[in-house]
Amino acid sequence: MRFRAAIAALSLFALAACGNGGGTPAAEDTGPIDLRMTIWSANDAHLKLFNDIAAEYKTSHPNVSVKFDPLPFDSYTTTLTTQIAGGNGPDLAWILEDSAPDFVGSGALVPIDGNLTKGDDLAPAATKLWQNGGKLYAYPFSTSPFGMFVNTDLLKKAGQDNPADLVTAGTWTWDKAFAEGAAVNAQTGTAGIVVRDFDYKSWGNLSAVWTGWGAQAWSADGKTCGFNAPEMVDAMTTLHKAIFTDKAMPGPGVAADFFAGQSAMTITQISRASLLKDAKFGWDLVPLPAGPKGKYSVVGQAGLGVLKKGKHAQAAADFLGFFTNPDNSAKLAQYFPPARKSQLNAETMAKTNPLLKPTQLQSVVIDGISTGVVKPSHAGSAEIAQNVRASLDPLWKPDADVKGVLDNVCTGLKPLLSK
């Protein structure tokens, strides 16, 4: 029922363009304004920063209060669209890259070009996903490549090479990473490699792995399924072997939190680095291992938009402009790599990322943004995500027919991609 409500919400987005002067937000009232902004992080450090920015905004806008509303990551978009359909949507929202085409192309968001400070400082590659008809509909507040955090103590205990040394030697590959993960599990009983936030549900995060094989979920024009292409079959076969044969990765139902010392490696973004502030183990951050197609990078992106159906669209757009101005963008860069060209360098980012070295920021973040591909996105993302997740479920069994499962994924996707 919840999923069907979300799909219904997407069809209602078009109605958002009506009623407010053909896209111009209604005049704001002069009384107290309570803004709500949905986010998917409940991290204490993130929330403190957001609330500090909101408090600073309130000093010059005493009638405006901002509440940050964390929603669970794995159901974020479904919950958000359900709220919109029910008439209780937020004023502002973080939007995942996979659902960007739906939000940006539907009329659900207010154009924000006029609210940005030094908008010409934004990198064109970072704004591409959030534009339509020459207007910007969401600010790309995070353009964050995936990297590999490694527990150097666990790897040493298992007699394995330090990945940083392998990067220097040019031998940091997926074959080597899976071998080290399997060795850690065999010799210490601790999990090897974890793709954080995947949990055998959020399959889009696996693009941080399969892109190394040259695989893609669908063609560049979004019309042709890529799940049963040879590159994807090879990638998923390797992944299946790593999980069920070599035990390099924990299987379904096994929780292993790298940041609590429960795995040797994890694929995630630098926004998680704050969890290592009081780490009791040695750690490092290195680029993703090279795949059969060589070195690569995958970028997770998120936009911040103003909902046209929100109660206070003008005030929300003004706060968005403040939240993303150069000064606050520099603060947010501690967790969310900025889209501003002037700030996208290791030296500037190091000032607000004390836990990460400039070399780590350069190799994973700066270099990754310049060469990376964005995670899969497509119109109708909610229905597509649910369809692929259900079709992939049979893959997560020891005796799965990998090619057969991936053929079925494409059978289910074909009518959705052609819409």
Tab-separated table of C-alpha atoms in Angstrom:
chain	number	residue	atom	x	y	z
A	1	MET	CA	0.000	0.000	0.000
A	2	ARG	CA	2.820	2.386	0.943
A	3	PHE	CA	4.583	1.796	-2.346
A	4	ARG	CA	1.399	2.284	-4.381
A	5	ALA	CA	0.821	5.573	-2.554
A	6	ALA	CA	4.287	6.697	-3.539
A	7	ILE	CA	3.620	5.902	-7.179
A	8	ALA	CA	0.374	7.825	-6.966
A	9	ALA	CA	2.321	10.760	-5.551
A	10	LEU	CA	4.514	10.875	-8.613
A	11	SER	CA	1.463	11.262	-10.822
A	12	LEU	CA	0.349	14.149	-8.623
A	13	PHE	CA	3.611	16.035	-9.119
A	14	ALA	CA	2.280	17.598	-12.295
A	15	LEU	CA	-0.453	19.247	-10.253
A	16	ALA	CA	2.224	21.083	-8.291
A	17	ALA	CA	2.733	23.400	-11.256
A	18	CYS	CA	-0.816	24.696	-10.872
A	19	GLY	CA	-2.255	27.082	-8.339
A	20	ASN	CA	0.694	29.337	-7.526
A	21	GLY	CA	0.703	31.708	-10.462
A	22	GLY	CA	2.117	29.296	-13.028
A	23	GLY	CA	5.192	28.448	-10.973
A	24	THR	CA	5.641	31.623	-8.897
A	25	PRO	CA	5.353	30.873	-5.161
A	26	ALA	CA	2.503	32.608	-3.368
A	27	ALA	CA	3.305	35.655	-1.237
A	28	GLU	CA	4.491	34.710	2.240
A	29	ASP	CA	2.604	35.706	5.340
A	30	THR	CA	4.365	37.902	7.851
A	31	GLY	CA	3.712	35.720	10.891
A	32	PRO	CA	5.844	32.872	12.240
A	33	ILE	CA	7.065	30.505	9.542
A	34	ASP	CA	7.977	26.917	10.432
A	35	LEU	CA	9.933	25.200	7.662
A	36	ARG	CA	10.468	21.451	7.529
A	37	MET	CA	13.308	19.905	5.563
A	38	THR	CA	13.481	16.145	5.077
A	39	ILE	CA	16.922	14.527	5.123
A	40	TRP	CA	18.123	10.924	5.307
A	41	SER	CA	20.874	11.394	7.877
A	42	ALA	CA	20.294	11.194	11.611
A	43	ASN	CA	24.019	11.560	12.280
A	44	ASP	CA	24.513	13.801	15.331
A	45	ALA	CA	27.412	15.704	13.740
A	46	HIS	CA	25.382	16.402	10.590
A	47	LEU	CA	22.344	17.553	12.557
A	48	LYS	CA	24.436	19.836	14.754
A	49	LEU	CA	25.900	21.539	11.681
A	50	PHE	CA	22.465	21.939	10.060
A	51	ASN	CA	20.938	23.335	13.222
A	52	ASP	CA	23.853	25.755	13.651
A	53	ILE	CA	23.259	27.067	10.121
A	54	ALA	CA	19.529	27.386	10.797
A	55	ALA	CA	20.220	29.255	14.040
A	56	GLU	CA	22.474	31.685	12.198
A	57	TYR	CA	19.738	32.249	9.591
A	58	LYS	CA	17.223	32.965	12.353
A	59	THR	CA	19.305	35.891	13.640
A	60	SER	CA	18.388	37.815	10.478
A	61	HIS	CA	15.006	36.107	9.968
A	62	PRO	CA	13.561	35.908	13.497
A	63	ASN	CA	10.141	34.752	12.278
A	64	VAL	CA	11.558	31.658	10.516
A	65	SER	CA	12.313	28.350	12.231
A	66	VAL	CA	13.695	25.280	10.464
A	67	LYS	CA	13.176	21.675	11.529
A	68	PHE	CA	15.323	18.929	9.982
A	69	ASP	CA	13.353	15.704	9.660
A	70	PRO	CA	15.475	12.542	9.176
A	71	LEU	CA	13.759	9.726	7.265
A	72	PRO	CA	15.163	6.167	6.933
A	73	PHE	CA	17.534	5.967	3.981
A	74	ASP	CA	16.232	2.715	2.468
A	75	SER	CA	12.659	4.040	2.303
A	76	TYR	CA	13.434	7.734	1.964
A	77	THR	CA	11.944	8.474	-1.462
A	78	THR	CA	8.899	6.284	-0.838
A	79	THR	CA	8.193	8.061	2.436
A	80	LEU	CA	8.755	11.491	0.902
A	81	THR	CA	6.421	10.916	-2.038
A	82	THR	CA	3.807	9.395	0.268
A	83	GLN	CA	3.917	12.545	2.383
A	84	ILE	CA	3.468	14.686	-0.735
A	85	ALA	CA	0.523	12.581	-1.884
A	86	GLY	CA	-1.057	12.930	1.548
A	87	GLY	CA	-0.781	16.705	1.515
A	88	ASN	CA	1.810	16.856	4.304
A	89	GLY	CA	4.978	17.154	2.267
A	90	PRO	CA	7.977	19.152	3.530
A	91	ASP	CA	9.005	22.629	2.449
A	92	LEU	CA	12.477	21.495	1.402
A	93	ALA	CA	13.850	18.031	0.716
A	94	TRP	CA	17.051	16.213	-0.031
A	95	ILE	CA	16.529	14.300	-3.254
A	96	LEU	CA	18.475	11.204	-4.242
A	97	GLU	CA	20.043	11.052	-7.673
A	98	ASP	CA	17.952	8.039	-8.713
A	99	SER	CA	14.723	10.014	-8.372
A	100	ALA	CA	16.067	13.303	-9.764
A	101	PRO	CA	14.390	12.839	-13.187
A	102	ASP	CA	10.980	12.457	-11.519
A	103	PHE	CA	11.289	15.479	-9.247
A	104	VAL	CA	13.047	17.777	-11.707
A	105	GLY	CA	10.922	16.971	-14.737
A	106	SER	CA	7.525	16.892	-13.057
A	107	GLY	CA	6.947	20.453	-11.896
A	108	ALA	CA	7.238	19.442	-8.252
A	109	LEU	CA	10.072	21.858	-7.490
A	110	VAL	CA	10.526	25.629	-7.540
A	111	PRO	CA	13.323	27.026	-9.779
A	112	ILE	CA	16.077	28.290	-7.475
A	113	ASP	CA	18.521	30.093	-9.792
A	114	GLY	CA	17.555	33.492	-8.383
A	115	ASN	CA	18.126	32.397	-4.798
A	116	LEU	CA	21.716	31.234	-5.138
A	117	THR	CA	24.773	33.244	-4.188
A	118	LYS	CA	27.500	33.025	-6.856
A	119	GLY	CA	25.586	30.412	-8.813
A	120	ASP	CA	28.121	30.688	-11.632
A	121	ASP	CA	30.627	28.986	-9.311
A	122	LEU	CA	28.749	25.684	-9.600
A	123	ALA	CA	30.454	22.995	-11.683
A	124	PRO	CA	28.366	22.244	-14.815
A	125	ALA	CA	28.838	18.498	-14.386
A	126	ALA	CA	27.372	18.708	-10.881
A	127	THR	CA	24.259	20.643	-11.927
A	128	LYS	CA	23.382	18.676	-15.080
A	129	LEU	CA	21.097	16.192	-13.333
A	130	TRP	CA	19.163	18.966	-11.585
A	131	GLN	CA	18.367	21.194	-14.569
A	132	ASN	CA	15.414	21.317	-16.909
A	133	GLY	CA	14.618	23.867	-19.606
A	134	GLY	CA	17.640	25.949	-18.684
A	135	LYS	CA	16.572	26.328	-15.039
A	136	LEU	CA	18.053	24.795	-11.900
A	137	TYR	CA	15.511	22.987	-9.734
A	138	ALA	CA	17.740	21.601	-6.986
A	139	TYR	CA	21.103	22.568	-5.569
A	140	PRO	CA	23.649	19.705	-5.783
A	141	PHE	CA	24.718	19.992	-2.162
A	142	SER	CA	26.608	16.683	-2.255
A	143	THR	CA	28.599	15.260	-5.149
A	144	SER	CA	30.382	12.467	-3.356
A	145	PRO	CA	32.428	9.654	-4.909
A	146	PHE	CA	32.454	6.264	-3.246
A	147	GLY	CA	35.698	5.127	-1.672
A	148	MET	CA	36.903	2.182	0.384
A	149	PHE	CA	37.468	2.661	4.103
A	150	VAL	CA	39.834	-0.015	5.407
A	151	ASN	CA	40.588	-1.301	8.905
A	152	THR	CA	44.370	-1.549	8.722
A	153	ASP	CA	44.594	-3.343	12.078
A	154	LEU	CA	42.307	-6.177	10.934
A	155	LEU	CA	44.144	-6.559	7.636
A	156	LYS	CA	47.497	-6.696	9.421
A	157	LYS	CA	46.148	-9.250	11.903
A	158	ALA	CA	45.119	-11.447	8.965
A	159	GLY	CA	48.551	-11.030	7.346
A	160	GLN	CA	47.210	-9.010	4.414
A	161	ASP	CA	48.744	-6.171	2.430
A	162	ASN	CA	47.877	-2.576	3.200
A	163	PRO	CA	45.571	-1.334	0.398
A	164	ALA	CA	47.373	2.033	0.342
A	165	ASP	CA	50.576	0.203	-0.601
A	166	LEU	CA	48.680	-1.698	-3.289
A	167	VAL	CA	47.334	1.584	-4.686
A	168	THR	CA	50.899	2.907	-4.922
A	169	ALA	CA	52.061	-0.299	-6.582
A	170	GLY	CA	49.167	-0.259	-9.049
A	171	THR	CA	47.884	-3.640	-7.823
A	172	TRP	CA	44.751	-2.539	-5.942
A	173	THR	CA	42.150	-4.578	-7.837
A	174	TRP	CA	38.860	-6.244	-7.050
A	175	ASP	CA	40.507	-9.673	-7.226
A	176	LYS	CA	42.951	-8.564	-4.538
A	177	ALA	CA	40.276	-6.844	-2.427
A	178	PHE	CA	38.025	-9.920	-2.427
A	179	ALA	CA	41.006	-12.151	-1.604
A	180	GLU	CA	41.877	-9.956	1.375
A	181	GLY	CA	38.272	-9.859	2.540
A	182	ALA	CA	38.068	-13.655	2.384
A	183	ALA	CA	41.334	-13.993	4.306
A	184	VAL	CA	40.156	-11.681	7.085
A	185	ASN	CA	36.942	-13.662	7.452
A	186	ALA	CA	38.739	-17.024	7.424
A	187	GLN	CA	41.442	-16.018	9.896
A	188	THR	CA	39.606	-13.714	12.283
A	189	GLY	CA	35.911	-14.520	11.854
A	190	THR	CA	35.261	-10.849	11.109
A	191	ALA	CA	33.425	-9.744	7.971
A	192	GLY	CA	35.532	-8.820	4.964
A	193	ILE	CA	33.944	-6.241	2.627
A	194	VAL	CA	30.610	-4.484	3.202
A	195	VAL	CA	28.825	-2.299	0.663
A	196	ARG	CA	27.296	0.112	3.147
A	197	ASP	CA	23.572	0.881	2.807
A	198	PHE	CA	23.137	-1.997	0.349
A	199	ASP	CA	21.842	-4.621	2.797
A	200	TYR	CA	20.606	-6.702	-0.171
A	201	LYS	CA	17.906	-4.093	-0.794
A	202	SER	CA	19.347	-0.845	-2.179
A	203	TRP	CA	20.798	-2.429	-5.299
A	204	GLY	CA	21.855	0.916	-6.816
A	205	ASN	CA	24.778	1.006	-4.387
A	206	LEU	CA	26.198	-2.062	-6.142
A	207	SER	CA	27.049	0.242	-9.057
A	208	ALA	CA	30.118	1.090	-6.962
A	209	VAL	CA	31.229	-2.456	-7.773
A	210	TRP	CA	29.823	-3.385	-11.189
A	211	THR	CA	31.034	-0.202	-12.916
A	212	GLY	CA	34.527	-1.679	-12.668
A	213	TRP	CA	33.407	-4.299	-15.170
A	214	GLY	CA	31.973	-1.681	-17.513
A	215	ALA	CA	28.436	-2.739	-16.582
A	216	GLN	CA	25.466	-0.382	-16.372
A	217	ALA	CA	21.869	-0.784	-15.272
A	218	TRP	CA	20.555	0.564	-18.587
A	219	SER	CA	21.775	2.338	-21.695
A	220	ALA	CA	22.648	6.035	-21.735
A	221	ASP	CA	19.254	6.875	-23.250
A	222	GLY	CA	17.518	4.849	-20.539
A	223	LYS	CA	15.675	2.619	-22.996
A	224	THR	CA	17.666	-0.634	-22.984
A	225	CYS	CA	18.173	-2.895	-19.961
A	226	GLY	CA	21.804	-3.639	-19.131
A	227	PHE	CA	21.366	-6.190	-16.364
A	228	ASN	CA	21.804	-9.225	-18.608
A	229	ALA	CA	24.665	-7.792	-20.680
A	230	PRO	CA	27.914	-9.813	-20.519
A	231	GLU	CA	29.660	-7.174	-18.393
A	232	MET	CA	26.926	-7.238	-15.748
A	233	VAL	CA	26.742	-11.035	-15.758
A	234	ASP	CA	30.512	-11.191	-15.162
A	235	ALA	CA	30.341	-8.592	-12.387
A	236	MET	CA	27.419	-10.239	-10.606
A	237	THR	CA	28.955	-13.705	-10.972
A	238	THR	CA	32.121	-12.437	-9.301
A	239	LEU	CA	30.086	-10.762	-6.572
A	240	HIS	CA	28.006	-13.904	-5.985
A	241	LYS	CA	31.165	-15.992	-5.643
A	242	ALA	CA	32.653	-13.475	-3.208
A	243	ILE	CA	29.546	-13.724	-1.023
A	244	PHE	CA	28.631	-17.385	-1.067
A	245	THR	CA	31.824	-19.259	-1.966
A	246	ASP	CA	34.769	-17.210	-0.749
A	247	LYS	CA	32.942	-15.524	2.154
A	248	ALA	CA	34.687	-12.252	1.314
A	249	MET	CA	31.414	-10.436	2.010
A	250	PRO	CA	28.756	-11.150	4.639
A	251	GLY	CA	25.620	-12.778	3.273
A	252	PRO	CA	21.982	-11.690	3.573
A	253	GLY	CA	20.817	-11.068	7.101
A	254	VAL	CA	24.311	-10.584	8.528
A	255	ALA	CA	24.936	-7.138	9.978
A	256	ALA	CA	28.544	-5.925	10.061
A	257	ASP	CA	29.308	-2.282	10.820
A	258	PHE	CA	32.781	-1.230	9.699
A	259	PHE	CA	32.702	1.819	11.947
A	260	ALA	CA	32.185	-0.416	14.971
A	261	GLY	CA	35.163	-2.568	13.944
A	262	GLN	CA	32.997	-5.377	12.560
A	263	SER	CA	34.425	-5.550	9.014
A	264	ALA	CA	37.772	-5.069	7.339
A	265	MET	CA	36.536	-2.802	4.536
A	266	THR	CA	33.460	-0.851	3.555
A	267	ILE	CA	32.392	1.042	0.439
A	268	THR	CA	30.816	4.377	1.312
A	269	GLN	CA	31.278	8.154	1.071
A	270	ILE	CA	33.268	10.626	3.153
A	271	SER	CA	30.141	11.809	4.968
A	272	ARG	CA	30.634	8.689	7.111
A	273	ALA	CA	34.154	9.669	8.192
A	274	SER	CA	32.809	11.456	11.270
A	275	LEU	CA	31.918	8.024	12.673
A	276	LEU	CA	35.665	7.348	12.968
A	277	LYS	CA	36.363	10.259	15.310
A	278	ASP	CA	36.809	7.945	18.292
A	279	ALA	CA	37.797	4.796	16.382
A	280	LYS	CA	39.700	2.203	18.416
A	281	PHE	CA	41.448	0.822	15.342
A	282	GLY	CA	43.765	2.028	12.602
A	283	TRP	CA	42.037	3.000	9.380
A	284	ASP	CA	42.598	4.484	5.953
A	285	LEU	CA	40.570	5.648	2.946
A	286	VAL	CA	41.545	4.517	-0.545
A	287	PRO	CA	39.914	4.645	-4.006
A	288	LEU	CA	37.721	1.810	-5.220
A	289	PRO	CA	39.718	-1.173	-6.498
A	290	ALA	CA	40.314	-1.330	-10.236
A	291	GLY	CA	38.051	-3.694	-12.153
A	292	PRO	CA	38.589	-5.596	-15.419
A	293	LYS	CA	37.979	-2.301	-17.253
A	294	GLY	CA	40.600	-0.510	-15.165
A	295	LYS	CA	40.341	2.345	-12.670
A	296	TYR	CA	36.996	4.063	-12.250
A	297	SER	CA	34.885	6.112	-9.859
A	298	VAL	CA	31.187	6.172	-9.008
A	299	VAL	CA	29.532	9.286	-7.632
A	300	GLY	CA	26.519	9.485	-5.373
A	301	GLN	CA	24.761	12.808	-5.769
A	302	ALA	CA	22.008	14.550	-3.867
A	303	GLY	CA	20.106	17.736	-4.550
A	304	LEU	CA	18.296	20.099	-2.221
A	305	GLY	CA	15.010	21.364	-3.603
A	306	VAL	CA	12.013	23.450	-2.591
A	307	LEU	CA	8.634	21.718	-2.924
A	308	LYS	CA	6.188	23.875	-4.860
A	309	LYS	CA	3.325	22.430	-2.841
A	310	GLY	CA	5.008	23.442	0.425
A	311	LYS	CA	3.264	25.976	2.639
A	312	HIS	CA	6.083	28.534	2.498
A	313	ALA	CA	7.852	28.140	-0.843
A	314	GLN	CA	9.328	31.657	-0.903
A	315	ALA	CA	10.755	31.396	2.599
A	316	ALA	CA	12.050	27.904	1.852
A	317	ALA	CA	13.810	29.100	-1.304
A	318	ASP	CA	15.388	31.962	0.621
A	319	PHE	CA	16.643	29.583	3.309
A	320	LEU	CA	18.008	27.262	0.610
A	321	GLY	CA	20.012	30.188	-0.743
A	322	PHE	CA	21.465	30.831	2.713
A	323	PHE	CA	22.086	27.133	3.459
A	324	THR	CA	24.116	26.789	0.241
A	325	ASN	CA	25.966	30.124	0.126
A	326	PRO	CA	29.783	29.966	-0.184
A	327	ASP	CA	30.401	30.181	3.576
A	328	ASN	CA	27.931	27.442	4.457
A	329	SER	CA	28.960	25.352	1.461
A	330	ALA	CA	32.484	25.328	2.910
A	331	LYS	CA	31.094	24.112	6.241
A	332	LEU	CA	28.968	21.415	4.592
A	333	ALA	CA	32.061	20.244	2.686
A	334	GLN	CA	33.185	18.560	5.898
A	335	TYR	CA	30.688	15.809	5.078
A	336	PHE	CA	29.299	16.570	1.622
A	337	PRO	CA	31.741	17.388	-1.223
A	338	PRO	CA	30.710	20.747	-2.698
A	339	ALA	CA	29.656	21.595	-6.222
A	340	ARG	CA	31.436	24.962	-6.080
A	341	LYS	CA	34.513	24.984	-8.308
A	342	SER	CA	36.334	27.375	-5.986
A	343	GLN	CA	36.033	24.912	-3.092
A	344	LEU	CA	36.626	21.683	-4.967
A	345	ASN	CA	40.296	21.186	-4.102
A	346	ALA	CA	42.039	19.124	-1.458
A	347	GLU	CA	43.526	22.096	0.370
A	348	THR	CA	40.174	23.830	0.876
A	349	MET	CA	38.341	20.630	1.807
A	350	ALA	CA	41.083	19.617	4.260
A	351	LYS	CA	40.305	22.688	6.363
A	352	THR	CA	36.899	21.294	7.255
A	353	ASN	CA	37.802	17.587	7.112
A	354	PRO	CA	40.299	17.152	9.948
A	355	LEU	CA	39.943	13.367	9.968
A	356	LEU	CA	40.970	13.025	6.325
A	357	LYS	CA	44.375	13.733	4.819
A	358	PRO	CA	44.725	15.933	1.715
A	359	THR	CA	46.068	12.909	-0.181
A	360	GLN	CA	42.927	10.925	0.684
A	361	LEU	CA	40.662	13.784	-0.357
A	362	GLN	CA	42.574	14.201	-3.617
A	363	SER	CA	42.619	10.536	-4.644
A	364	VAL	CA	39.074	9.633	-3.608
A	365	VAL	CA	37.047	12.839	-3.792
A	366	ILE	CA	38.671	15.364	-6.138
A	367	ASP	CA	39.951	12.818	-8.684
A	368	GLY	CA	36.744	10.792	-8.302
A	369	ILE	CA	34.492	13.720	-9.136
A	370	SER	CA	36.519	14.553	-12.241
A	371	THR	CA	36.277	11.030	-13.669
A	372	GLY	CA	33.261	9.452	-11.978
A	373	VAL	CA	29.886	8.346	-13.279
A	374	VAL	CA	26.732	9.084	-11.282
A	375	LYS	CA	24.737	6.210	-9.799
A	376	PRO	CA	21.792	5.012	-11.930
A	377	SER	CA	18.827	7.366	-12.310
A	378	HIS	CA	15.682	7.121	-14.414
A	379	ALA	CA	12.183	8.538	-14.630
A	380	GLY	CA	9.738	6.349	-12.737
A	381	SER	CA	12.504	5.536	-10.258
A	382	ALA	CA	10.255	4.294	-7.442
A	383	GLU	CA	8.561	1.638	-9.573
A	384	ILE	CA	11.847	0.675	-11.222
A	385	ALA	CA	13.636	0.369	-7.875
A	386	GLN	CA	10.940	-1.875	-6.447
A	387	ASN	CA	10.828	-4.018	-9.589
A	388	VAL	CA	14.607	-4.554	-9.725
A	389	ARG	CA	14.850	-5.254	-6.017
A	390	ALA	CA	12.175	-7.960	-6.241
A	391	SER	CA	13.703	-9.460	-9.379
A	392	LEU	CA	17.161	-9.602	-7.773
A	393	ASP	CA	15.976	-11.372	-4.617
A	394	PRO	CA	16.563	-14.879	-6.085
A	395	LEU	CA	20.197	-13.905	-6.765
A	396	TRP	CA	21.028	-13.785	-3.071
A	397	LYS	CA	21.011	-17.551	-2.594
A	398	PRO	CA	24.017	-19.920	-2.792
A	399	ASP	CA	22.677	-21.918	-5.758
A	400	ALA	CA	21.353	-18.973	-7.789
A	401	ASP	CA	21.401	-19.056	-11.599
A	402	VAL	CA	23.046	-15.657	-12.067
A	403	LYS	CA	22.365	-15.300	-15.786
A	404	GLY	CA	18.793	-16.543	-15.389
A	405	VAL	CA	18.064	-14.065	-12.607
A	406	LEU	CA	19.506	-11.176	-14.595
A	407	ASP	CA	17.473	-12.167	-17.651
A	408	ASN	CA	14.361	-11.973	-15.489
A	409	VAL	CA	15.390	-8.532	-14.237
A	410	CYS	CA	15.398	-7.285	-17.821
A	411	THR	CA	12.089	-8.980	-18.580
A	412	GLY	CA	10.513	-7.001	-15.763
A	413	LEU	CA	12.327	-3.782	-16.614
A	414	LYS	CA	11.600	-3.671	-20.329
A	415	PRO	CA	8.069	-2.225	-20.124
A	416	LEU	CA	9.136	0.274	-17.434
A	417	LEU	CA	12.095	1.590	-19.419
A	418	SER	CA	9.946	2.086	-22.497
A	419	LYS	CA	7.456	4.391	-20.754
